[in-house]
Each structure stands twice: as structure tokens, then as C-alpha cells.
Coordinates of C-alpha atoms and ligand atoms in Angstrom, one line a residue:
M59 CA 144.3 138.9 64.9
L60 CA 147.6 137.2 64.0
S61 CA 149.4 135.0 66.5
Q62 CA 152.9 135.9 67.5
R63 CA 154.0 132.3 67.4
F64 CA 154.4 131.8 63.7
F65 CA 154.8 132.3 60.3
Y66 CA 156.2 134.0 57.3
F67 CA 155.0 133.5 53.8
C68 CA 157.0 131.4 51.4
A69 CA 157.5 133.3 48.3
M70 CA 156.3 131.2 45.4
A71 CA 159.1 130.4 42.9
N72 CA 157.4 132.5 40.2
N73 CA 154.0 133.6 39.0
D74 CA 153.8 130.7 36.6
D75 CA 154.4 128.2 39.3
Q76 CA 151.8 129.9 41.5
F77 CA 149.2 129.8 38.7
K78 CA 149.9 126.1 38.2
K79 CA 149.5 125.6 41.9
V80 CA 146.2 127.4 41.9
I81 CA 144.9 125.2 39.1
S82 CA 146.0 121.9 40.7
H83 CA 144.8 123.0 44.1
A84 CA 141.4 123.9 42.6
K85 CA 141.1 120.3 41.3
E86 CA 142.5 118.5 44.3
Y87 CA 140.1 120.2 46.7
G88 CA 136.9 120.0 44.6
Y89 CA 136.7 123.6 43.3
I90 CA 137.1 123.2 39.6
F91 CA 137.4 120.3 37.1
G92 CA 137.9 120.4 33.4
S93 CA 134.6 119.8 31.5
S94 CA 134.0 116.2 30.4
E95 CA 137.5 115.2 31.5
I96 CA 137.0 111.5 30.9
Y97 CA 136.8 112.4 27.2
D98 CA 140.0 114.5 27.5
G99 CA 138.0 117.7 28.3
L100 CA 136.6 120.6 26.2
S101 CA 138.9 123.6 25.7
A102 CA 138.1 126.6 27.9
V103 CA 135.0 124.9 29.5
Y104 CA 135.0 124.0 33.2
D105 CA 132.8 122.4 35.9
Y106 CA 132.6 123.6 39.5
G107 CA 133.0 120.8 42.1
Q108 CA 131.5 120.5 45.6
Q109 CA 133.5 123.3 47.0
G110 CA 133.5 125.5 43.9
V111 CA 129.8 125.5 43.6
E112 CA 129.5 126.9 47.1
L113 CA 132.2 129.5 46.6
K114 CA 130.6 130.6 43.4
K115 CA 127.1 130.8 45.0
N116 CA 128.6 132.9 47.9
I117 CA 130.3 135.3 45.5
R118 CA 127.0 135.7 43.5
E119 CA 125.1 136.3 46.8
Y120 CA 127.7 138.9 48.0
W121 CA 127.3 140.8 44.7
W122 CA 123.5 140.4 44.7
R123 CA 123.0 141.7 48.2
S124 CA 125.3 144.7 47.6
M125 CA 123.6 145.6 44.3
V126 CA 120.0 144.7 44.8
H127 CA 119.3 144.5 48.5
M128 CA 121.4 147.5 49.4
H129 CA 119.9 149.8 46.8
Q130 CA 116.2 150.6 47.0
N131 CA 116.3 151.7 43.4
I132 CA 117.8 148.5 42.0
V133 CA 115.8 145.3 41.3
G134 CA 116.7 141.9 39.9
L135 CA 115.8 140.0 36.7
D136 CA 116.4 136.5 35.3
S137 CA 116.0 136.7 31.6
A138 CA 116.4 133.7 29.2
I139 CA 119.6 132.8 27.5
L140 CA 117.9 132.4 24.2
M141 CA 116.5 135.7 22.8
H142 CA 114.9 136.8 19.5
P143 CA 117.8 137.0 17.0
T144 CA 117.0 140.6 16.1
T145 CA 118.2 141.5 19.6
W146 CA 121.7 140.8 18.4
K147 CA 121.3 142.7 15.2
A148 CA 120.1 145.7 17.2
S149 CA 122.8 145.5 19.8
G150 CA 125.5 145.4 17.2
H151 CA 126.8 142.0 18.1
V152 CA 126.0 140.4 14.7
D153 CA 128.1 143.1 12.9
A154 CA 130.6 144.1 15.4
F155 CA 131.2 141.5 18.1
N156 CA 134.5 140.5 16.6
D157 CA 138.0 140.0 17.8
P158 CA 141.0 140.5 15.4
L159 CA 142.8 137.2 15.2
I160 CA 146.2 136.3 13.9
D161 CA 147.9 132.9 13.4
N162 CA 151.5 132.1 13.8
K163 CA 152.5 130.1 10.7
D164 CA 155.3 128.2 12.5
S165 CA 153.7 127.3 15.8
K166 CA 150.2 127.1 14.3
K167 CA 148.9 128.9 17.3
R168 CA 146.1 131.5 17.2
F169 CA 146.3 134.8 19.0
R170 CA 144.2 137.9 19.5
A171 CA 146.2 140.5 17.6
D172 CA 145.0 143.3 20.0
V173 CA 146.1 141.3 23.1
L174 CA 149.6 140.7 21.6
I175 CA 150.0 144.5 21.3
E176 CA 148.5 145.1 24.7
D177 CA 150.9 142.6 26.3
Y178 CA 153.8 144.4 24.5
A179 CA 152.5 147.7 26.0
E180 CA 152.2 146.2 29.4
K181 CA 155.9 145.1 29.3
L182 CA 156.9 148.7 28.5
Q183 CA 154.8 149.9 31.5
Q184 CA 156.5 147.3 33.7
K185 CA 160.0 148.5 32.6
A186 CA 159.0 152.1 33.4
D187 CA 157.6 150.9 36.8
K188 CA 160.9 149.2 37.6
E189 CA 162.9 152.4 36.9
I190 CA 160.5 154.4 39.1
E191 CA 160.8 151.9 41.9
K192 CA 164.6 152.0 41.7
A193 CA 164.6 155.8 41.8
R194 CA 162.2 155.8 44.7
K195 CA 164.6 153.6 46.7
R196 CA 167.6 155.8 45.7
F197 CA 166.0 159.2 46.5
G198 CA 163.9 158.1 49.5
D199 CA 161.6 160.8 51.0
S200 CA 162.7 163.5 48.6
F201 CA 161.5 161.4 45.5
D202 CA 159.1 163.3 43.3
E203 CA 157.5 160.6 41.2
Q204 CA 155.7 163.0 38.8
Q205 CA 158.8 164.9 38.0
F206 CA 160.8 161.7 37.5
I207 CA 158.2 160.3 35.1
T208 CA 158.2 163.4 33.0
T209 CA 162.0 164.0 33.0
N210 CA 163.8 160.6 33.2
P211 CA 164.7 159.9 29.5
R212 CA 164.4 156.1 29.8
V213 CA 160.9 156.3 31.5
V214 CA 159.8 159.0 29.1
R215 CA 160.8 156.7 26.2
Y216 CA 159.1 153.6 27.5
L217 CA 155.9 155.4 28.2
E218 CA 155.9 157.2 24.8
Q219 CA 156.5 153.9 23.0
K220 CA 153.6 152.3 25.0
N221 CA 151.2 155.1 24.3
E222 CA 152.2 155.3 20.6
A223 CA 151.5 151.5 20.2
L224 CA 148.1 151.7 22.0
T225 CA 147.0 154.8 20.2
R226 CA 147.9 153.4 16.8
M227 CA 146.2 150.1 17.6
A228 CA 143.0 152.0 18.7
R229 CA 143.0 154.1 15.6
S230 CA 143.5 151.1 13.3
L231 CA 140.8 149.0 15.0
E232 CA 138.4 152.0 14.8
N233 CA 139.1 152.3 11.1
E234 CA 139.0 148.5 10.7
D235 CA 142.4 148.7 9.2
L236 CA 143.6 145.2 9.9
Q237 CA 146.6 145.5 7.6
D238 CA 147.9 148.2 9.8
I239 CA 147.5 146.0 12.9
K240 CA 149.6 143.4 11.3
K241 CA 152.2 146.0 10.2
L242 CA 152.3 147.3 13.8
I243 CA 152.9 143.8 15.2
E244 CA 155.8 143.4 12.7
E245 CA 157.2 146.9 13.4
L246 CA 157.1 146.2 17.2
E247 CA 158.9 142.9 16.4
I248 CA 156.3 141.0 18.5
A249 CA 156.9 137.3 18.5
D250 CA 154.9 134.2 19.5
P251 CA 155.4 134.3 23.3
D252 CA 156.0 130.5 23.3
T253 CA 158.2 129.9 20.3
G254 CA 159.7 133.3 19.5
S255 CA 158.6 133.0 15.9
R256 CA 157.6 136.2 14.0
N257 CA 156.1 134.5 11.0
W258 CA 152.5 135.9 11.1
T259 CA 149.4 135.5 8.9
E260 CA 147.2 138.4 8.0
V261 CA 144.8 139.7 10.7
R262 CA 141.2 138.6 10.3
Q263 CA 138.0 139.5 12.2
F264 CA 136.2 136.6 14.0
N265 CA 132.7 136.8 15.4
L266 CA 132.5 135.4 18.9
M267 CA 128.8 134.5 19.1
F268 CA 127.8 130.8 19.2
G269 CA 124.9 130.0 16.9
T270 CA 122.2 127.5 17.5
K271 CA 118.8 126.6 16.0
L272 CA 115.2 126.8 17.4
G273 CA 112.7 124.3 16.1
A274 CA 112.5 120.7 15.0
S275 CA 112.4 120.7 11.2
A276 CA 115.3 121.9 9.1
D277 CA 113.2 124.2 6.9
S278 CA 111.3 126.0 9.7
A279 CA 114.2 126.2 12.2
M280 CA 115.2 129.7 13.3
D281 CA 118.8 130.7 13.7
L282 CA 119.5 131.9 17.2
Y283 CA 122.5 132.8 19.2
L284 CA 123.5 131.9 22.8
R285 CA 123.6 135.2 24.5
P286 CA 127.2 136.7 24.6
E287 CA 126.2 139.0 27.5
T288 CA 123.3 139.2 29.9
A289 CA 122.9 142.9 29.4
Q290 CA 120.5 142.7 26.4
G291 CA 118.0 140.7 28.5
I292 CA 117.9 143.7 30.7
F293 CA 117.4 146.2 27.9
V294 CA 114.6 144.4 26.2
N295 CA 112.8 144.2 29.6
F296 CA 113.4 147.8 30.5
L297 CA 109.8 148.9 30.2
N298 CA 108.4 145.7 31.7
V299 CA 110.4 146.2 34.9
Q300 CA 109.9 150.0 34.9
K301 CA 106.2 149.8 34.6
S302 CA 105.4 146.8 36.8
G303 CA 107.9 148.0 39.5
R304 CA 106.8 151.7 39.1
M305 CA 110.5 152.5 39.0
K306 CA 111.6 156.1 38.7
I307 CA 114.8 157.2 37.1
P308 CA 117.5 156.8 38.2
F309 CA 117.0 153.1 38.7
G310 CA 118.9 149.8 38.0
I311 CA 118.2 146.3 36.9
A312 CA 120.6 143.6 38.0
Q313 CA 121.0 140.1 36.7
T314 CA 123.4 137.2 37.0
G315 CA 123.6 134.4 34.4
K316 CA 125.4 132.4 31.8
A317 CA 127.0 134.0 28.7
F318 CA 128.7 132.3 25.8
R319 CA 131.6 133.4 23.6
N320 CA 133.6 131.5 21.1
E321 CA 136.9 133.0 22.4
I322 CA 139.8 132.8 20.0
V323 CA 142.4 132.4 22.8
A324 CA 141.3 130.6 25.9
R325 CA 144.5 129.5 27.7
Q326 CA 144.1 131.1 31.1
F327 CA 142.0 128.6 33.0
I328 CA 138.7 130.2 34.1
F329 CA 139.9 133.7 33.2
R330 CA 138.7 133.4 29.7
M331 CA 136.1 130.7 29.1
R332 CA 133.7 129.9 26.3
E333 CA 130.8 129.4 28.7
F334 CA 130.9 131.7 31.8
E335 CA 128.7 133.6 34.1
Q336 CA 128.2 137.4 34.3
M337 CA 126.9 139.6 37.1
E338 CA 125.6 142.8 35.3
M339 CA 123.7 145.8 36.3
Q340 CA 122.2 148.5 34.0
F341 CA 121.6 151.8 35.7
F342 CA 119.1 154.0 33.8
V343 CA 119.7 157.7 34.2
R344 CA 118.6 161.1 32.8
P345 CA 120.5 162.0 29.6
G346 CA 123.3 164.4 30.6
E347 CA 123.7 162.8 34.1
E348 CA 125.6 159.7 32.9
M349 CA 129.1 161.0 33.8
K350 CA 128.0 161.6 37.4
W351 CA 126.7 158.1 37.7
Y352 CA 129.6 156.6 35.8
E353 CA 132.0 158.1 38.5
Y354 CA 129.6 156.9 41.3
W355 CA 129.6 153.3 40.0
K356 CA 133.4 153.3 39.5
E357 CA 133.9 154.2 43.1
T358 CA 131.1 152.0 44.4
R359 CA 132.3 148.9 42.6
L360 CA 135.9 149.4 43.6
N361 CA 134.7 149.7 47.2
W362 CA 132.8 146.4 46.9
H363 CA 136.1 144.7 45.8
L364 CA 138.0 146.3 48.6
S365 CA 135.5 145.2 51.2
L366 CA 136.7 141.6 50.7
G367 CA 140.2 142.5 51.9
L368 CA 142.2 141.0 49.1
G369 CA 144.6 144.0 49.2
E370 CA 144.2 147.5 47.9
E371 CA 147.4 147.2 46.0
N372 CA 145.9 144.4 43.8
Y373 CA 143.4 146.6 42.1
R374 CA 143.8 149.4 39.6
F375 CA 141.6 151.3 37.1
H376 CA 142.3 151.1 33.4
D377 CA 140.5 153.7 31.3
H378 CA 139.7 152.5 27.8
E379 CA 141.6 154.0 24.9
K380 CA 139.3 152.2 22.4
L381 CA 135.7 152.5 23.3
A382 CA 133.1 149.8 22.4
H383 CA 130.6 150.8 19.7
Y384 CA 128.0 151.6 22.4
A385 CA 130.1 153.5 25.0
N386 CA 131.1 157.2 25.6
A387 CA 133.3 156.3 28.6
A388 CA 134.6 153.0 29.9
A389 CA 137.0 151.7 32.5
D390 CA 138.1 148.3 33.8
I391 CA 138.8 147.4 37.3
E392 CA 141.9 145.3 36.9
F393 CA 143.1 142.7 39.4
N394 CA 146.6 141.4 40.0
F395 CA 146.1 137.8 38.9
P396 CA 149.0 135.4 39.0
F397 CA 149.7 136.3 35.3
G398 CA 149.6 140.1 36.0
F399 CA 147.0 142.9 36.1
K400 CA 144.0 142.0 33.9
E401 CA 140.4 143.1 33.6
L402 CA 138.1 141.8 36.3
E403 CA 135.2 144.1 35.9
G404 CA 134.0 146.7 33.3
I405 CA 132.1 150.0 34.1
H406 CA 130.7 151.4 30.9
S407 CA 128.7 154.5 30.1
R408 CA 126.6 153.0 27.3
T409 CA 124.7 156.1 26.4
D410 CA 121.2 155.5 24.9
F411 CA 122.7 153.3 22.2
D412 CA 121.0 150.0 23.2
L413 CA 117.5 151.3 24.0
K414 CA 117.4 153.4 20.9
A415 CA 118.6 150.5 18.7
H416 CA 115.9 148.3 20.2
E417 CA 113.3 151.0 19.5
K418 CA 114.4 151.1 16.0
Y419 CA 114.5 147.4 15.3
S420 CA 111.3 146.5 17.3
G421 CA 109.2 149.6 16.4
K422 CA 108.3 149.9 20.1
K423 CA 108.9 152.9 22.2
L424 CA 111.3 152.3 25.1
Q425 CA 111.0 155.7 26.9
F426 CA 110.4 157.0 30.3
F427 CA 108.1 159.8 31.2
D428 CA 110.0 161.9 33.7
P429 CA 107.3 163.7 35.9
E430 CA 109.8 166.2 37.2
L431 CA 110.8 167.3 33.7
N432 CA 107.4 166.6 32.3
E433 CA 109.0 165.0 29.2
N434 CA 109.6 161.6 27.6
Y435 CA 113.1 160.5 26.9
V436 CA 115.2 157.4 26.2
P437 CA 117.3 157.0 29.3
Y438 CA 121.1 156.8 29.3
V439 CA 122.7 153.7 30.8
V440 CA 125.7 153.1 33.1
E441 CA 126.6 149.5 33.3
T442 CA 128.7 147.5 35.7
S443 CA 129.7 144.1 34.4
I444 CA 131.8 141.5 36.2
G445 CA 132.6 137.9 35.3
L446 CA 131.7 135.6 38.2
D447 CA 134.3 133.1 37.2
R448 CA 136.9 135.8 36.9
M449 CA 136.0 137.0 40.4
F450 CA 136.3 133.4 41.6
L451 CA 139.8 133.2 40.1
A452 CA 140.7 136.5 41.8
V453 CA 139.6 135.3 45.2
L454 CA 141.0 131.8 44.8
S455 CA 144.5 132.8 43.6
N456 CA 144.8 135.6 46.1
S457 CA 143.9 133.3 49.0
L458 CA 146.2 130.4 48.3
K459 CA 149.4 130.6 50.3
D460 CA 152.2 128.3 51.3
E461 CA 153.4 129.2 54.8
T462 CA 156.4 128.1 56.8
L463 CA 155.7 128.0 60.5
E464 CA 158.0 128.9 63.3
D465 CA 158.7 125.3 64.1
G466 CA 159.9 124.7 60.5
S467 CA 156.8 122.8 59.4
S468 CA 154.8 124.1 56.5
R469 CA 151.2 124.3 55.5
T470 CA 149.1 125.2 52.6
V471 CA 146.2 127.5 53.5
L472 CA 143.4 128.9 51.5
S473 CA 142.5 132.0 53.4
L474 CA 139.3 132.8 51.7
P475 CA 137.2 135.7 53.2
A476 CA 134.9 133.9 55.7
I477 CA 131.8 135.4 54.1
L478 CA 132.7 133.6 50.8
A479 CA 134.1 130.3 52.2
P480 CA 132.2 127.3 51.0
V481 CA 132.2 125.6 54.4
K482 CA 132.1 127.8 57.4
A483 CA 133.1 125.2 60.0
A484 CA 134.3 121.7 60.3
V485 CA 133.2 119.8 63.4
L486 CA 135.8 117.3 64.6
P487 CA 135.6 114.7 67.4
L488 CA 139.0 114.3 68.8
V489 CA 138.6 110.5 68.7
K490 CA 136.1 108.2 67.1
K491 CA 134.7 106.9 70.4
D492 CA 133.7 107.8 74.0
G493 CA 130.5 109.5 72.7
L494 CA 132.5 112.4 71.0
P495 CA 131.1 111.7 67.5
E496 CA 127.6 111.9 68.8
I497 CA 128.2 115.3 70.4
A498 CA 129.8 116.5 67.2
G499 CA 126.7 115.3 65.3
E500 CA 124.5 117.3 67.7
I501 CA 126.5 120.4 67.1
I502 CA 126.1 119.9 63.4
D503 CA 122.4 119.5 63.8
R504 CA 122.3 122.9 65.7
L505 CA 124.3 124.7 63.1
K506 CA 123.2 123.2 59.8
F507 CA 120.1 125.4 59.3
D508 CA 122.2 128.5 59.2
Y509 CA 125.6 127.5 58.0
N510 CA 127.3 125.0 55.7
V511 CA 129.2 122.8 58.2
V512 CA 130.9 119.5 57.7
Y513 CA 131.9 116.6 59.9
D514 CA 135.3 115.0 59.8
E515 CA 136.6 112.2 62.0
K516 CA 139.3 110.6 59.8
D517 CA 143.0 110.9 60.7
A518 CA 144.8 112.6 63.6
V519 CA 143.3 116.0 64.5
G520 CA 146.4 117.9 63.3
R521 CA 146.0 116.4 59.8
R522 CA 142.4 117.3 59.8
Y523 CA 143.2 120.9 60.6
R524 CA 145.7 121.0 57.7
R525 CA 143.0 119.5 55.4
Q526 CA 140.5 122.1 56.4
D527 CA 143.1 124.9 56.1
A528 CA 143.8 123.9 52.5
A529 CA 140.1 123.6 51.7
G530 CA 139.5 127.1 53.0
T531 CA 137.3 126.4 56.1
P532 CA 137.7 129.3 58.5
Y533 CA 136.8 127.4 61.7
C534 CA 137.5 124.0 63.1
I535 CA 135.4 123.0 66.1
T536 CA 136.9 120.2 68.1
V537 CA 134.9 118.1 70.5
D538 CA 137.1 116.4 73.2
H539 CA 136.7 114.7 76.5
Q540 CA 136.4 118.1 78.4
T541 CA 133.3 118.8 76.2
K542 CA 131.5 115.9 78.0
E543 CA 132.3 117.5 81.4
D544 CA 131.6 121.2 80.8
G545 CA 130.0 121.5 77.4
T546 CA 132.9 123.5 75.9
V547 CA 134.8 122.9 72.6
T548 CA 137.9 124.4 71.0
V549 CA 137.4 126.7 68.1
R550 CA 140.5 126.9 65.9
H551 CA 140.9 129.9 63.6
R552 CA 142.2 129.0 60.2
D553 CA 144.4 132.1 59.5
S554 CA 146.0 132.6 63.0
M555 CA 145.7 128.9 64.0
E556 CA 144.8 130.2 67.5
Q557 CA 142.4 128.2 69.5
D558 CA 139.8 129.4 72.0
R559 CA 137.8 127.3 74.5
V560 CA 134.2 128.3 74.2
S561 CA 130.8 126.9 75.2
I562 CA 128.8 125.0 72.5
E563 CA 126.1 127.7 72.8
S564 CA 128.5 130.5 71.7
I565 CA 129.6 128.8 68.4
D566 CA 126.6 130.2 66.6
K567 CA 127.6 133.8 67.7
I568 CA 131.2 133.3 66.5
L569 CA 130.1 132.1 63.1
R570 CA 127.3 134.7 62.8
N571 CA 129.7 137.6 63.6
S572 CA 132.3 136.3 61.1
I573 CA 129.8 136.3 58.2
A574 CA 127.6 139.3 59.0
Y575 CA 126.9 141.0 55.7
G576 CA 126.4 144.3 57.5
D577 CA 130.1 144.2 58.7
W578 CA 131.5 143.1 55.4
L579 CA 129.5 145.4 53.1
S580 CA 129.3 148.6 55.1
Ligands
LIG120 N1 127.8 143.8 29.0 C1 129.1 144.2 28.8 C2 130.1 143.1 28.7 O1 129.7 142.0 28.5 P1 132.6 142.6 28.6 O2 133.8 143.5 29.0 O3 132.7 142.0 27.3 O4 131.4 143.6 28.8 C3 132.2 141.9 31.1 O5 132.4 141.5 29.8 C4 132.9 141.0 32.1 O6 132.6 139.7 31.8 C5 134.5 141.1 32.0 O7 135.0 142.2 32.8 C6 134.9 139.8 32.5 O8 134.9 139.8 33.9 C7 133.8 138.9 32.1 N2 134.1 138.1 30.9 C8 134.1 138.5 29.6 N3 134.5 137.5 28.8 C9 134.8 136.5 29.5 C10 135.2 135.1 29.3 N4 135.4 134.7 28.0 N5 135.4 134.3 30.3 C11 135.2 134.7 31.6 N6 134.8 135.9 31.9 C12 134.5 136.8 30.9

């Protein structure tokens, strides 16, 4: 509930500024640090600080509960990062896990050629959207968007140009015609976004897997890869889990864990990292039923995102034009990051590609005997795959706000969903004497078994409130002199800044209600 007393949101100067603010806030409040910073860092590798590790754990838990605990037919797995190298031959990663890269000869910067074209297409879409918005305002209630999109010459041209560029790119990538990708970039007059230079090299393929070695001696060492996705650990364990868990199709296997990619362009903080964490689920279904489950998981996963309350308008589906080598349908759930709508999660109908390939390369049968059909088959798979770090960035960037209050003062608040907040409550003695710190300590001792709570006694209470607002703590519990008389405290709500006087006994209920999974996930 919002208080009447205050605030309106300060519009950030622009998205770039907002993104910079997110990055510096993440460092200042112990969410994210650059890796090995004292040695000037390692590009696109990050460490999570004391707050970040809690937020990350809570996001992982929120996903795990919704996928594994809430589905009787989904179970978990924790497979190793290192896998037999033939895994990656079978999965197609050795031959096809490539990105097309292009260098700018003047700026010496490296780009993903397909991303340059996609960004160009996105700009055309934005131009079309602008025209549509203008017309909506002009025509009011009588506005027919569909008719406008198909008849307004400017919008028709923008959308045609966009579709032509994406279709040609998809065709050229499919045919591995990298010369045509370069030609397309030149024809579209795409320039280096930082310098404006159009002096491009040829386009080349670049395999994204990190190699490593197993074994001590140089001659007997075996070449391995750090896994580029967690999914293959699920596929190779399909029969182990199915048999030991007596799973019946349809069923799913979920896992979270690290993945590694030698990304060509890694300039967007934790959006594109070289070491990151995935939360993936493979759902094994009868052949021919995959489209039904694909639609089911698209809807279910979108609802999971919406349950966090980051704003329906910040999500959209993007159906893939170019399908990965293993998919017969694929869509992204895109999120409105500070740098625009970008992929947050992928939902892929992967057919029986992976299991069949592992059958072929291992010589082992990976089939299910379906008692209802009385036949063996290789199941089809629908996959949901989300980057934990990307989800972290979505939550963090959406939650960080500058507010101007009614009295003219301002505050920075990180309005994280309470269920995800690293610290659920800060317990603050009003002063550092008169027995108030001791009472605060007792409250912490009552709460610490169920909630991550912190104690803070430094500075005036107003400053402590602001500090907790910026750190994302949903509740501040203040112990004052009245507490000694009647056993009550004030509970201050981060988002509304309203304060309630409640008994010490009722704090537990307030916290419990605010983070009840049943309320968030149902
Ligand atoms: N198993 C399918 C798979 O890995 P993907 O689209 O390559 O599909 C799935 O990756 C998700 O993993 C993406 O939607 C994204 O959230 C996350 N992801 C991929 N590459 C990433 C990177 N370099 N840094 C951070 N997250 C990444």
C-alpha cells in the first residue's frame, strides 16, 4: 500500500546513465564486483559480494521451487561441469557452437555480426513503434492499430526493411554464407556504434567453448571443454534419472549450475559473461506432443516472471527466425533492460536431436518404454533455459529508483521483491544505550533461524533507514524507549516508508507473510 504523503519518481537522465548507476550501485552496496579487481579485473567475469550472493541464492531458490517442488513430475540434478569430450561432438557444439564475428579496422573493436544486424532491425522496430504511438495519441479511442500497421506507408516501410534484413541474415547464416553477412552489413550502412566507422573486416566463425585438459602428463592428457550449457548433463543422465526415479513421460529434469562461453563481445556487465550460471529444465515428452508442451512452458515461464511484479510491460516474446541446429521451435522471453529489450530466457522445442545424437555417439539406447502405447521411443524435449545472472540484472535494474519525496528530499531505493531481498529486516536500536541494543540483539536471536536479518546501530536512525532502502531491505524494525515499556517496536516499510507500531511477537508473522512462497508463486 502506498502512502499519500509522498513521492514521484525522478526520471533518470537517460538509459545509459541508468545503466551506469545500476553498475556503481551494485558495487557500492556489495552486490557485484569485477573479478580480480586488484589486478585490473578480467573482462566479462564478475564476483558476487555479500548482498549479491544472497540475492542470487534467492532467485535460484525461487526458480527451483517453482520448477521442482511445484511439479510432481520434475526432479533435480547436479551434474559435473567437466564431461566426456564426445558429449560436445554429439551435441553439435564442437562443429556448430560458433558466433560470426567481425572486426572494425579503424576502432579495432570486435563485434558479433548478427548482433549488429539485429540492433539495426531493432532500431527500425522502434521507429515503427514511435509512429504507432503518435497515431494512437492522435486518433484516441478510434485508433485501429492493426489497420495502421498495414496501411501507413512509413510503418510498412520500416517493418518491411526490418523483416528483409532479418530474413536475409537468417538465410545466410543457415547457408553459412559469411560473405553475404558482410555484404548485408555494408548495404545497410551499419557503422561501429562507438566511432561511426564502416571499415569492416571479413566475417569469421568463432567457436565459443573454453578448452582445458584432464590429466597430469602432457602425452596422456585428454582435451576437455568447460560446459557451455548445463543441458547436456541432463541429457546424458536421462536414463539414470528416469529409471532410478521411475519417472513416466511427460517428466522433467531441472538443474542450475555454471556454464562457460568465450563470448566475442562482452560489454554489458553481467548480461553477457564468460562464466555464468544457468537454470535449465528439460521436459521429456511423447513425439508429436512437443508443440502442446512448448506452448505450456512458454505460458508457465512468463507467469513465473510476472509473479515477481516487475511490470507486465517489461516482458515480450520474441519468436526465433533462425532456429538453432537442434530446435523445431524457439522463443525468447525478452526483458526491458536499461539498454532495451533483450533475451532473458529461452524456450526451445529441441526435438529428439540430443538424445538421438547421444545414442549414436555412445552406442547406448536412450529410450523410454511407454506402457500406454506399448512401445519404445526416443522422447522429444522442450527446454526452458534462463541465465541466473541475467535474471539478477533484470531484478536489480528494475528495482533501482531515485525518488523525490514530497518534502523535496530525495532517496535511492532498491525496491527488490521481498521474497528475493538479500536481507529481510534490519533491526535498529534508536540509540546505542539504555538497554536498547540488547533488546535489538534479542529480536535478532528470535528471527535469525528463519530470516536473514542484520543489526545496525551506526548513525542517526533516518540515515540508517536510507542505507537500508538503498541496500534493498524491505523492513526496518526500530527498538525505542517505548519498547522497554510495552514490548512494541516500529516496523518501517521500505517502499511506502509507512511505519506501524507492533508487538515484538508479531514481527515474525509480518516477515513470514511477506515472503510466503505460496502467495508469490500461486
Ligand atoms: N541450453 C540452451 C541454451 O544454453 P542459450 O540461449 O544459449 O540456450 C540460455 O542460453 C540462457 O542462458 C539465455 O537466455 C541467457 O539468459 C543465458 N546466457 C547465455 N549466454 C550467456 C552469457 N554469456 N552470460 C550470461 N547469461 C547467458
